[in-house]
Amino acid sequence: MLSELINPYYLQVATFILLNIILGVSIYITLGTGQLSLGHAGFMSIGAYTSAILTLNYNVPLVIGIIIAAVFTGFIGVLIGFPALRLQGVYLAIATLGFGEVIRVLFINWEGLTNGAIGIRGIPHLGREILSFSESLGFSPGMIGLKNNQFVSLAVFLVLLIISIGVIWFFIRQSNSRIGRAFASIKMDEEASEAMGINITYYKILAFGQGALLAGFAGALYAHLTAYISPSDFGYHRAVEILIFAIFGGSEVIWGPIFGAIFLSTMPEFLRVISEYRFMIYGALLVLMMAFRPQGLIDTNVVNWIKRPRLKKKEGKHGTGNKKDK
Amino acid sequence: MLIEQLINGLTLGSIYVVVALGYTLVFGVLNIVNMGHGEIFMFGAFMGVIVTNSLGLPLYVAFLVAIIVTGILGYFLERFALRPLRGKEGVSHLAPLISTIGVSIFLENAAHHFFGAGNQPFRTSFSELNITIGSTTVYYVQILIFVIAILLMFGLTFWLSKTKAGKALRASAENLAVASLLGVNTKRVITQTVIIASAMGGIAGILVGIAFNSVNPQMGLSFGLKGLAIIILGGLGNVRGAMAGGLILGLSETFLVAYGNSGYRDAIAFIAIIVILIVRPQGLFGTSTSKSKG
């Protein structure tokens, strides 16, 4: 019965939506301090290549490879964060765009390590690793009436779901903490926050590093989900796609990029026309959003409006995670 | 060999200069980096291919068509992506950047649909004609590109410094509100600037098409990004800086390809801007630091 309900294709789509959510959150963190980064595709590729090379060439276990990749990308993000501090607005956007391009050109030319423009094949697949792990424990998908590919897709989806919920939960907690309030204050007015005694250098680099870490983490997951990566997967279009999740959904609250990622990744599945003209629609969307709703579809007002009736029921308790259905 | 490389570098550099001037004009007046410029430039190149290859008309018609089409695209860009954001309360300074990124994505994919994703050859009747002086070969095409670029640079400099419209433009660049108070029709100046910048992009597109004999929808991105790098190198909004930056980039790319590792050719521009932004954020020729907030 379970086997009839599980369609590997839908699960795969859902898995990539979850991946996009993580990417959306990663740009939201950086935008949260008023820094516009177009280098997230570059960070993503660093994560993807690090994990792919570690697991393929050095037989590092997959989980450790992903963790090392994320931490390493976060470290690069901090390194980039220092010079980025000197830049603002447009300058930062172009410099990070340049950073992404330099990384891409580097990966194309560093053939000994990255296999150049052809890309890396045969990266250990997350789902198959889970399958072989569970088989080594004496469990086979047949025991719960599933085919192997169904089990693989289901396992990958569940793992990604747990990871994304963890990530979202962490950053919601963070936004209600000292750090989150410092981020919000820096975004509002940098000079005023500095006068209030907020260490701008520390928090801006923290935000940049966190964004990079998360993008690298998503990149590593991407490498192990598709089992194939090439430098062209992480170009300018990817950077814009990540940015548009946050711009369309909204970058004021964390639900904005999450909604943006879900909506923009789901639409092409329902309307084939959309998938053909996807980037044209993205482009038009960016222009329209800036003209009519620059803060994105979901802002604090929308969140408050959605929360209000539920707050009454709970007698004014502070709930945070009421919008799972969005 | 050296002289040939020098000529190649100057040709490439002067194309870069024309691309970069389009960015610099818009930035000078509006303080906006027009990310859609690269794609407008690419449309100009495609107009050239269509007019000369598909319709078989002479090259000067291609220039006229490209100027008209890219001018119209520039008007639309200003009308739909920039004007709605101007003077609106609470719009972040990044909004125009994002909306012009939107325009660039839209145009690039529109070109995919209209013209196909592949490379289109751009042949002109004199592509292969050349003269040999001593041991150096110079193609007529290179001379044409160089002459057009120089004409555009001088034309622009003259227009900016001597004509009334140019003065109005510089006044608006200095201070939009004051210029408007003094009777400059700033709305018209802005539209005019974006149209002129776009038309220059169209001309640059044809020049690139002739020089490389290939036109594709992705070229807008690569040349656009380099144009951005050049204006940062030379100082945003600085016409002379854009000229110097373009020539420096063209020469250094050519010499890297000739004497070094050609694979890293596309990275020079970005490494240069990352270094320049850290060391001298106002650019090589920039003087004012008050503008560096972008």
Coordinates of C-alpha atoms in Angstrom, one line a residue:
Chain A
M1 CA 0.0 0.0 0.0
L2 CA 2.8 2.3 0.9
S3 CA 4.6 1.5 -2.3
E4 CA 1.6 2.8 -4.4
L5 CA 1.8 6.2 -2.6
I6 CA 5.4 6.8 -3.2
N7 CA 6.4 8.3 -6.6
P8 CA 10.1 8.7 -6.8
Y9 CA 9.7 11.5 -9.3
Y10 CA 7.6 13.7 -7.0
L11 CA 9.9 12.9 -4.1
Q12 CA 12.9 14.0 -6.2
V13 CA 11.2 17.3 -7.0
A14 CA 10.4 17.8 -3.4
T15 CA 14.0 17.1 -2.5
F16 CA 15.3 19.8 -4.8
I17 CA 12.7 22.2 -3.4
L18 CA 14.1 21.5 0.0
L19 CA 17.6 22.2 -1.3
N20 CA 16.4 25.4 -2.8
I21 CA 14.9 26.4 0.6
I22 CA 18.4 25.9 2.2
L23 CA 19.9 28.1 -0.6
G24 CA 17.1 30.7 -0.1
V25 CA 17.9 30.8 3.7
S26 CA 21.6 31.2 2.9
I27 CA 21.1 34.4 0.9
Y28 CA 18.5 35.6 3.4
I29 CA 21.1 35.5 6.2
T30 CA 23.5 37.6 4.1
L31 CA 20.8 40.0 3.0
G32 CA 19.7 40.2 6.6
T33 CA 22.6 42.5 7.3
G34 CA 22.1 44.6 4.2
Q35 CA 24.8 42.9 2.2
L36 CA 23.8 41.8 -1.3
S37 CA 25.9 38.9 -2.4
L38 CA 25.9 37.5 -6.0
G39 CA 28.7 35.1 -5.0
H40 CA 26.5 32.4 -3.5
A41 CA 26.8 30.2 -6.6
G42 CA 30.5 30.4 -6.1
F43 CA 30.2 29.3 -2.5
M44 CA 27.9 26.6 -3.5
S45 CA 30.4 25.3 -6.0
I46 CA 33.2 25.4 -3.4
G47 CA 31.1 23.2 -1.2
A48 CA 30.1 20.9 -4.0
Y49 CA 33.7 20.4 -5.3
T50 CA 35.2 20.0 -1.8
S51 CA 32.8 17.3 -0.8
A52 CA 32.9 15.5 -4.2
I53 CA 36.7 15.5 -4.3
L54 CA 37.1 14.4 -0.7
T55 CA 34.6 11.5 -1.0
L56 CA 35.9 10.4 -4.5
N57 CA 39.6 10.8 -4.2
Y58 CA 40.3 10.4 -0.5
N59 CA 37.5 7.9 0.5
V60 CA 36.2 10.2 3.2
P61 CA 32.8 9.1 4.4
L62 CA 30.0 11.1 2.8
V63 CA 28.7 12.7 6.0
I64 CA 32.1 13.9 7.0
G65 CA 32.8 15.1 3.5
I66 CA 29.6 17.2 3.5
I67 CA 30.5 18.7 7.0
I68 CA 34.1 19.5 6.0
A69 CA 32.8 21.1 2.8
A70 CA 30.4 23.3 4.7
V71 CA 32.9 24.3 7.3
F72 CA 35.6 25.0 4.6
T73 CA 33.2 27.1 2.6
G74 CA 32.2 29.0 5.7
F75 CA 35.9 29.7 6.3
I76 CA 36.3 31.0 2.8
G77 CA 33.2 33.1 3.4
V78 CA 34.8 34.7 6.4
L79 CA 38.0 35.3 4.5
I80 CA 35.9 37.0 1.7
G81 CA 33.9 38.8 4.4
F82 CA 36.8 40.9 5.6
P83 CA 37.5 42.8 2.3
A84 CA 33.7 42.7 1.6
L85 CA 33.3 44.9 4.7
R86 CA 34.9 47.8 2.9
L87 CA 32.4 47.6 0.2
Q88 CA 28.8 48.6 0.1
G89 CA 25.8 48.1 -2.0
V90 CA 26.5 48.0 -5.7
Y91 CA 30.3 47.6 -5.2
L92 CA 29.8 44.5 -3.0
A93 CA 27.3 43.0 -5.4
I94 CA 29.8 43.4 -8.3
A95 CA 32.8 42.2 -6.3
T96 CA 30.9 39.1 -5.1
L97 CA 29.8 38.5 -8.7
G98 CA 33.5 38.8 -9.7
F99 CA 34.4 36.3 -6.9
G100 CA 31.9 33.8 -8.3
E101 CA 33.3 34.1 -11.8
V102 CA 36.9 33.8 -10.6
I103 CA 35.9 30.5 -8.8
R104 CA 34.2 29.2 -11.9
V105 CA 37.2 30.0 -14.1
L106 CA 39.5 28.4 -11.6
F107 CA 37.4 25.2 -11.5
I108 CA 37.4 25.1 -15.3
N109 CA 41.2 25.5 -15.5
W110 CA 42.3 23.4 -12.5
E111 CA 41.9 20.2 -14.5
G112 CA 44.1 18.0 -12.3
L113 CA 41.7 18.5 -9.4
T114 CA 38.3 19.3 -10.9
N115 CA 38.4 17.6 -14.3
G116 CA 37.9 21.0 -15.9
A117 CA 34.8 21.9 -17.9
I118 CA 33.8 18.2 -18.2
G119 CA 33.0 18.1 -14.5
I120 CA 33.1 15.3 -12.0
R121 CA 31.1 12.1 -12.5
G122 CA 30.3 9.2 -10.2
I123 CA 30.1 11.2 -7.0
P124 CA 28.8 8.9 -4.2
H125 CA 25.0 9.3 -4.2
L126 CA 23.4 10.2 -0.9
G127 CA 20.4 7.8 -1.5
R128 CA 22.5 4.8 -2.5
E129 CA 24.8 5.4 0.4
I130 CA 21.8 5.3 2.7
L131 CA 20.6 2.1 1.0
S132 CA 23.9 0.3 1.3
F133 CA 24.2 1.4 4.9
S134 CA 20.7 0.2 5.8
E135 CA 21.4 -3.1 4.0
S136 CA 24.5 -3.6 6.1
L137 CA 22.3 -3.3 9.1
G138 CA 20.3 -6.1 7.8
F139 CA 17.4 -4.0 6.6
S140 CA 16.1 -4.2 3.0
P141 CA 13.4 -2.0 1.4
G142 CA 11.4 -5.1 0.6
M143 CA 10.7 -5.5 4.3
I144 CA 8.3 -2.5 4.2
G145 CA 7.1 -3.3 0.7
L146 CA 9.1 -0.7 -1.2
K147 CA 11.2 -1.0 -4.3
N148 CA 14.8 0.1 -4.0
N149 CA 14.4 3.3 -6.0
Q150 CA 11.3 4.2 -3.9
F151 CA 13.2 3.6 -0.7
V152 CA 16.2 5.7 -2.0
S153 CA 14.0 8.7 -2.9
L154 CA 12.0 8.5 0.3
A155 CA 15.1 8.3 2.5
V156 CA 16.8 11.2 0.7
F157 CA 13.6 13.3 1.0
L158 CA 13.3 12.5 4.7
V159 CA 17.0 13.3 5.4
L160 CA 16.7 16.6 3.5
L161 CA 13.4 17.4 5.3
I162 CA 15.0 16.9 8.7
I163 CA 18.0 19.0 7.7
S164 CA 15.9 21.9 6.3
I165 CA 13.7 21.9 9.4
G166 CA 16.8 21.9 11.5
V167 CA 18.3 24.8 9.5
I168 CA 15.1 26.8 9.6
W169 CA 14.6 26.2 13.3
F170 CA 18.2 27.3 14.0
F171 CA 17.8 30.5 12.1
I172 CA 14.4 31.3 13.6
R173 CA 16.0 30.9 17.0
Q174 CA 18.9 33.0 16.0
S175 CA 16.7 35.8 14.6
N176 CA 15.1 36.1 18.1
S177 CA 18.4 36.2 19.8
R178 CA 21.0 38.9 20.4
I179 CA 22.6 38.0 17.1
G180 CA 19.4 38.3 15.1
R181 CA 18.5 41.6 16.7
A182 CA 22.0 42.9 15.9
F183 CA 21.6 41.8 12.2
A184 CA 18.2 43.6 12.0
S185 CA 19.6 46.7 13.5
I186 CA 22.6 46.7 11.1
K187 CA 20.2 46.4 8.2
M188 CA 18.1 49.3 9.4
D189 CA 21.0 51.7 10.0
E190 CA 24.6 50.8 10.2
E191 CA 25.9 54.0 11.8
A192 CA 23.2 54.1 14.4
S193 CA 23.9 50.5 15.4
E194 CA 27.5 51.2 15.7
A195 CA 26.7 54.1 18.0
M196 CA 24.6 51.7 20.1
G197 CA 27.7 49.6 20.6
I198 CA 27.0 46.8 18.2
N199 CA 30.2 45.3 16.8
I200 CA 29.5 45.8 13.1
T201 CA 32.6 44.1 11.9
Y202 CA 31.9 40.9 13.9
Y203 CA 28.2 40.7 12.9
K204 CA 28.6 41.4 9.2
I205 CA 31.4 38.9 8.9
L206 CA 29.4 36.4 10.9
A207 CA 26.4 36.9 8.6
F208 CA 28.6 36.5 5.5
G209 CA 30.3 33.4 6.9
Q210 CA 27.0 31.8 7.9
G211 CA 25.5 32.5 4.4
A212 CA 28.6 31.0 2.8
L213 CA 28.6 28.0 5.1
L214 CA 25.0 27.3 4.3
A215 CA 25.5 27.8 0.6
G216 CA 28.5 25.4 0.7
F217 CA 26.5 22.9 2.6
A218 CA 23.7 23.1 0.0
G219 CA 26.3 22.7 -2.7
A220 CA 27.7 19.6 -1.1
L221 CA 24.2 18.1 -0.8
Y222 CA 23.6 19.1 -4.4
A223 CA 26.8 17.2 -5.5
H224 CA 25.6 14.0 -3.6
L225 CA 22.1 14.3 -4.9
T226 CA 22.9 14.6 -8.6
A227 CA 26.2 12.6 -8.5
Y228 CA 27.5 14.9 -11.2
I229 CA 28.8 18.4 -11.0
S230 CA 30.4 20.8 -13.5
P231 CA 31.5 24.4 -13.3
S232 CA 28.5 25.5 -15.5
D233 CA 26.1 24.3 -12.8
F234 CA 27.3 27.2 -10.6
G235 CA 27.3 30.2 -13.0
Y236 CA 25.7 33.6 -12.9
H237 CA 22.3 32.1 -13.5
R238 CA 22.5 30.1 -10.3
A239 CA 23.5 33.1 -8.4
V240 CA 20.5 35.1 -9.7
E241 CA 18.2 32.1 -9.1
I242 CA 19.2 32.0 -5.5
L243 CA 18.8 35.7 -5.2
I244 CA 15.3 35.7 -6.7
F245 CA 14.0 33.2 -4.1
A246 CA 14.7 35.9 -1.5
I247 CA 13.6 38.9 -3.7
F248 CA 10.3 37.2 -4.7
G249 CA 9.4 35.7 -1.4
G250 CA 10.8 38.6 0.7
S251 CA 13.9 39.1 2.6
E252 CA 12.5 40.6 5.8
V253 CA 11.4 37.4 7.5
I254 CA 12.8 33.9 7.0
W255 CA 9.5 32.7 5.6
G256 CA 10.0 34.9 2.6
P257 CA 12.8 33.0 0.9
I258 CA 11.3 29.7 2.0
F259 CA 8.0 30.6 0.3
G260 CA 9.9 32.0 -2.7
A261 CA 11.9 28.8 -3.0
I262 CA 8.9 26.6 -2.7
F263 CA 6.7 28.6 -5.1
L264 CA 9.3 29.2 -7.8
S265 CA 10.5 25.6 -7.8
T266 CA 7.0 24.1 -7.8
M267 CA 5.5 26.3 -10.6
P268 CA 7.5 24.8 -13.5
E269 CA 6.3 21.3 -12.4
F270 CA 2.7 22.3 -12.8
L271 CA 2.9 24.4 -15.9
R272 CA 5.2 23.1 -18.6
V273 CA 4.9 26.5 -20.4
I274 CA 6.5 28.1 -17.4
S275 CA 9.4 25.7 -17.3
E276 CA 10.2 26.6 -20.9
Y277 CA 10.0 30.3 -20.3
R278 CA 11.2 30.1 -16.7
F279 CA 14.1 32.5 -16.9
M280 CA 12.1 35.0 -18.9
I281 CA 9.5 34.9 -16.2
Y282 CA 12.1 35.2 -13.5
G283 CA 13.4 38.3 -15.2
A284 CA 10.0 39.9 -15.6
L285 CA 9.3 39.0 -12.0
L286 CA 12.4 40.8 -10.7
V287 CA 11.4 43.9 -12.6
L288 CA 7.8 43.8 -11.4
M289 CA 8.7 43.0 -7.8
M290 CA 11.0 46.0 -7.6
A291 CA 8.4 48.2 -9.1
F292 CA 5.4 47.1 -7.0
R293 CA 6.6 45.2 -4.0
P294 CA 10.3 45.7 -3.4
Q295 CA 10.2 44.0 0.0
G296 CA 8.9 40.7 -1.5
L297 CA 5.6 39.0 -1.2
I298 CA 5.9 38.1 2.5
D299 CA 6.9 40.8 4.9
T300 CA 6.4 41.3 8.6
N301 CA 2.9 42.6 8.0
V302 CA 1.8 39.5 6.2
V303 CA 3.4 37.3 8.9
N304 CA 1.6 39.2 11.6
W305 CA -1.7 39.0 9.7
I306 CA -1.4 35.3 9.4
K307 CA -0.4 34.9 13.1
R308 CA -3.0 37.1 14.6
P309 CA -6.1 34.8 14.8
R310 CA -3.9 32.0 16.2
L311 CA -2.4 34.3 18.8
K312 CA -5.9 35.0 20.2
K313 CA -6.6 31.3 20.6
K314 CA -3.3 30.8 22.4
E315 CA -3.9 33.8 24.7
G316 CA -1.0 35.7 23.3
K317 CA 1.7 33.1 23.5
H318 CA 4.7 33.7 21.3
G319 CA 4.5 31.2 18.6
T320 CA 7.1 31.1 15.8
G321 CA 6.5 28.0 13.7
N322 CA 2.9 28.4 12.7
K323 CA 3.4 28.7 9.1
K324 CA 4.6 25.3 8.1
D325 CA 1.8 25.1 5.5
K326 CA 3.2 28.0 3.6
Chain B
M1 CA 54.7 39.5 -33.2
L2 CA 54.8 42.0 -30.4
I3 CA 53.3 44.7 -32.6
E4 CA 50.6 42.4 -33.8
Q5 CA 49.6 41.5 -30.3
L6 CA 49.7 45.2 -29.5
I7 CA 47.2 45.8 -32.3
N8 CA 45.0 42.9 -31.3
G9 CA 45.0 44.2 -27.7
L10 CA 44.1 47.8 -28.8
T11 CA 41.3 46.4 -31.0
L12 CA 39.9 44.4 -28.1
G13 CA 40.5 47.2 -25.7
S14 CA 38.6 49.7 -27.8
I15 CA 35.6 47.4 -28.0
Y16 CA 35.7 47.1 -24.2
V17 CA 35.8 50.9 -24.0
V18 CA 32.7 51.3 -26.1
V19 CA 30.9 48.7 -23.9
A20 CA 32.1 50.3 -20.7
L21 CA 31.1 53.8 -21.8
G22 CA 27.5 52.7 -21.9
Y23 CA 27.7 51.7 -18.2
T24 CA 29.6 54.8 -17.3
L25 CA 27.1 57.2 -18.8
V26 CA 24.2 55.6 -17.0
F27 CA 26.1 55.4 -13.7
G28 CA 27.3 59.0 -14.0
V29 CA 23.7 60.4 -14.3
L30 CA 21.7 58.0 -12.3
N31 CA 24.2 56.4 -9.9
I32 CA 22.8 53.1 -11.1
V33 CA 24.7 50.1 -12.5
N34 CA 22.7 49.0 -15.4
M35 CA 23.1 45.2 -15.4
G36 CA 20.9 45.0 -18.6
H37 CA 23.5 46.8 -20.7
G38 CA 25.3 43.6 -21.7
E39 CA 22.1 42.0 -23.1
I40 CA 21.2 45.2 -25.0
F41 CA 24.6 45.0 -26.5
M42 CA 24.0 41.4 -27.4
F43 CA 20.8 42.4 -29.2
G44 CA 22.8 44.9 -31.2
A45 CA 25.1 42.1 -32.3
F46 CA 22.1 40.0 -33.4
M47 CA 20.7 42.9 -35.3
G48 CA 24.0 43.0 -37.2
V49 CA 23.8 39.3 -38.0
I50 CA 20.2 39.5 -39.2
V51 CA 20.7 42.6 -41.4
T52 CA 24.0 41.6 -43.0
N53 CA 23.7 37.8 -43.1
S54 CA 20.0 37.1 -43.4
L55 CA 18.9 40.1 -45.3
G56 CA 22.1 40.7 -47.2
L57 CA 22.1 44.4 -46.6
P58 CA 25.3 46.5 -46.3
L59 CA 27.1 47.0 -43.0
Y60 CA 26.1 50.6 -42.4
V61 CA 22.4 49.6 -42.5
A62 CA 23.3 47.1 -39.8
F63 CA 24.7 49.9 -37.7
L64 CA 21.5 52.0 -38.2
V65 CA 19.2 49.1 -37.3
A66 CA 21.2 48.1 -34.3
I67 CA 21.2 51.7 -33.0
I68 CA 17.5 52.0 -33.5
V69 CA 16.6 48.7 -31.9
T70 CA 19.0 49.0 -28.9
G71 CA 17.8 52.6 -28.4
I72 CA 14.2 51.4 -28.2
L73 CA 15.3 48.6 -25.8
G74 CA 17.0 51.3 -23.7
Y75 CA 13.9 53.3 -23.6
F76 CA 11.9 50.3 -22.4
L77 CA 14.5 49.5 -19.8
E78 CA 14.3 53.0 -18.5
R79 CA 10.5 53.1 -18.7
F80 CA 9.8 49.8 -17.0
A81 CA 12.8 49.0 -14.8
L82 CA 14.1 52.3 -13.7
R83 CA 11.4 55.0 -13.8
P84 CA 8.9 53.2 -11.4
L85 CA 11.7 53.1 -8.8
R86 CA 12.7 56.7 -8.9
G87 CA 11.6 59.0 -6.2
K88 CA 9.7 56.2 -4.4
E89 CA 9.8 56.1 -0.7
G90 CA 11.5 53.3 1.0
V91 CA 13.1 51.7 -2.0
S92 CA 16.6 50.4 -1.2
H93 CA 19.5 51.5 -3.3
L94 CA 19.8 47.9 -4.5
A95 CA 16.4 47.9 -6.1
P96 CA 17.5 49.3 -9.5
L97 CA 20.4 46.9 -9.6
I98 CA 18.0 44.0 -9.1
S99 CA 15.4 45.2 -11.5
T100 CA 18.1 45.6 -14.3
I101 CA 19.3 42.1 -13.5
G102 CA 15.8 41.1 -14.2
V103 CA 15.9 42.9 -17.6
S104 CA 19.2 41.1 -18.4
I105 CA 17.8 37.7 -17.6
F106 CA 14.7 38.5 -19.6
L107 CA 16.5 39.7 -22.7
E108 CA 19.1 36.9 -22.6
N109 CA 16.4 34.2 -22.6
A110 CA 14.3 36.1 -25.1
A111 CA 17.3 36.0 -27.4
H112 CA 17.5 32.2 -26.8
H113 CA 13.9 31.9 -28.1
F114 CA 14.2 34.3 -31.0
F115 CA 17.7 33.6 -32.3
G116 CA 18.5 30.1 -30.9
A117 CA 21.2 29.2 -28.4
G118 CA 24.0 28.5 -30.8
N119 CA 26.7 30.6 -32.4
Q120 CA 25.9 32.7 -35.5
P121 CA 28.7 33.7 -37.8
F122 CA 29.0 37.4 -38.7
R123 CA 30.6 37.7 -42.1
T124 CA 31.3 41.0 -43.7
S125 CA 32.6 41.4 -47.2
F126 CA 35.9 42.6 -46.0
S127 CA 36.5 40.2 -43.1
E128 CA 39.6 38.7 -44.7
L129 CA 41.1 41.9 -46.2
N130 CA 44.3 43.0 -44.7
I131 CA 47.4 44.9 -45.4
T132 CA 50.9 43.8 -44.5
I133 CA 53.5 46.3 -43.3
G134 CA 56.8 44.7 -42.9
S135 CA 56.1 41.5 -41.0
T136 CA 52.9 42.8 -39.3
T137 CA 49.5 42.0 -40.7
V138 CA 46.7 44.4 -40.0
Y139 CA 43.1 43.5 -40.8
Y140 CA 40.8 46.3 -42.2
V141 CA 38.3 45.1 -39.6
Q142 CA 40.7 46.0 -36.8
I143 CA 41.2 49.5 -38.3
L144 CA 37.4 49.9 -38.6
I145 CA 36.8 48.9 -35.0
F146 CA 39.5 51.2 -33.8
V147 CA 38.4 54.2 -35.8
I148 CA 34.7 53.7 -34.8
A149 CA 35.7 53.4 -31.1
I150 CA 37.9 56.5 -31.3
L151 CA 35.1 58.5 -33.1
L152 CA 32.6 57.4 -30.4
M153 CA 35.0 58.4 -27.6
F154 CA 35.7 61.8 -29.1
G155 CA 32.1 62.3 -30.1
L156 CA 31.0 61.5 -26.6
T157 CA 33.6 63.8 -25.0
F158 CA 32.7 66.6 -27.3
W159 CA 29.0 66.1 -26.7
L160 CA 29.4 66.0 -23.0
S161 CA 31.6 69.1 -22.7
K162 CA 30.4 71.4 -25.5
T163 CA 26.7 70.9 -26.3
K164 CA 23.8 72.1 -24.3
A165 CA 22.4 68.6 -23.9
G166 CA 25.7 67.4 -22.7
K167 CA 25.9 70.2 -20.2
A168 CA 22.4 69.3 -19.0
L169 CA 23.5 65.8 -18.6
R170 CA 26.5 66.7 -16.6
A171 CA 24.4 69.1 -14.4
S172 CA 22.0 66.2 -13.7
A173 CA 24.9 63.9 -12.9
E174 CA 26.2 66.5 -10.4
N175 CA 22.9 66.9 -8.6
L176 CA 19.6 65.8 -10.0
A177 CA 17.4 68.0 -7.7
V178 CA 19.4 71.2 -8.3
A179 CA 19.6 70.6 -12.1
S180 CA 15.8 70.2 -12.1
L181 CA 15.4 73.4 -10.1
L182 CA 17.5 75.3 -12.6
G183 CA 15.2 74.3 -15.5
V184 CA 16.8 71.1 -16.8
N185 CA 14.2 68.6 -17.8
T186 CA 15.8 65.8 -15.8
K187 CA 13.3 63.2 -16.8
R188 CA 14.2 63.8 -20.4
V189 CA 17.9 63.9 -19.7
I190 CA 17.7 60.5 -17.9
T191 CA 15.7 58.9 -20.7
Q192 CA 18.1 60.4 -23.3
T193 CA 21.1 59.1 -21.4
V194 CA 19.9 55.5 -21.2
I195 CA 18.9 55.6 -24.9
I196 CA 22.3 56.9 -25.9
A197 CA 24.1 54.4 -23.7
S198 CA 22.1 51.6 -25.1
A199 CA 22.7 52.7 -28.7
M200 CA 26.4 52.7 -27.9
G201 CA 26.0 49.2 -26.7
G202 CA 24.4 48.3 -30.0
I203 CA 27.3 49.7 -31.9
A204 CA 29.7 47.8 -29.6
G205 CA 27.7 44.6 -30.3
I206 CA 28.3 44.9 -34.0
L207 CA 31.9 45.6 -33.5
V208 CA 32.3 42.5 -31.4
G209 CA 30.4 40.5 -33.9
I210 CA 32.8 41.6 -36.7
A211 CA 35.9 41.1 -34.5
F212 CA 35.1 37.6 -33.3
N213 CA 32.9 36.5 -36.2
S214 CA 30.5 34.9 -33.8
V215 CA 27.3 36.0 -32.0
N216 CA 25.4 34.1 -29.3
P217 CA 23.0 34.9 -26.5
Q218 CA 25.6 34.3 -23.8
M219 CA 27.9 37.0 -25.1
G220 CA 26.0 39.7 -23.4
L221 CA 26.8 38.2 -20.0
S222 CA 30.5 37.8 -20.6
F223 CA 31.1 41.2 -22.2
G224 CA 28.6 42.9 -19.8
L225 CA 30.5 41.6 -16.8
K226 CA 33.8 42.7 -18.3
G227 CA 32.3 46.2 -18.9
L228 CA 31.4 46.3 -15.3
A229 CA 34.9 45.3 -14.3
I230 CA 36.3 48.1 -16.5
I231 CA 34.2 50.8 -15.0
I232 CA 35.1 49.8 -11.5
L233 CA 38.7 49.7 -12.6
G234 CA 38.5 53.2 -14.1
G235 CA 36.3 54.6 -11.4
L236 CA 32.5 54.5 -11.6
G237 CA 30.9 57.2 -13.7
N238 CA 34.3 58.4 -15.0
V239 CA 34.5 58.6 -18.8
R240 CA 38.3 58.9 -19.0
G241 CA 38.6 56.0 -16.5
A242 CA 36.4 53.8 -18.7
M243 CA 38.6 54.5 -21.7
A244 CA 41.8 53.7 -19.8
G245 CA 40.3 50.7 -18.1
G246 CA 39.1 49.2 -21.3
L247 CA 42.4 49.6 -23.0
I248 CA 44.3 48.1 -20.0
L249 CA 42.0 45.1 -19.9
G250 CA 42.1 44.5 -23.7
L251 CA 45.9 44.7 -23.7
S252 CA 46.4 42.5 -20.7
E253 CA 44.0 39.9 -21.9
T254 CA 45.7 39.7 -25.3
F255 CA 49.1 39.4 -23.8
L256 CA 48.0 36.8 -21.3
V257 CA 46.7 34.7 -24.2
A258 CA 49.8 35.3 -26.3
Y259 CA 52.4 34.7 -23.6
G260 CA 50.7 32.9 -20.7
N261 CA 47.8 30.7 -19.8
S262 CA 44.9 31.5 -22.0
G263 CA 42.5 29.6 -19.7
Y264 CA 42.6 32.3 -17.1
R265 CA 41.8 35.1 -19.7
D266 CA 38.3 35.6 -18.4
A267 CA 39.4 35.8 -14.8
I268 CA 41.8 38.8 -15.2
A269 CA 39.0 41.3 -15.2
F270 CA 37.5 40.0 -12.0
I271 CA 40.8 39.5 -10.2
A272 CA 41.6 43.1 -11.1
I273 CA 38.3 44.5 -9.7
I274 CA 38.6 42.5 -6.5
V275 CA 42.1 43.9 -6.0
I276 CA 41.2 47.4 -7.0
L277 CA 38.1 47.4 -4.7
I278 CA 40.3 46.4 -1.8
V279 CA 43.2 48.7 -2.6
R280 CA 41.6 51.7 -4.2
P281 CA 37.8 51.5 -4.1
Q282 CA 37.3 54.7 -6.0
G283 CA 39.0 53.2 -9.1
L284 CA 42.2 54.2 -10.9
F285 CA 40.9 57.6 -12.0
G286 CA 38.2 58.2 -9.4
T287 CA 38.8 61.1 -7.1
S288 CA 35.6 61.5 -5.1
T289 CA 35.1 59.2 -2.2
S290 CA 31.7 60.5 -1.4
K291 CA 30.3 58.5 -4.3
S292 CA 31.7 55.2 -3.1
K293 CA 28.6 54.3 -1.3
G294 CA 26.9 53.5 -4.6

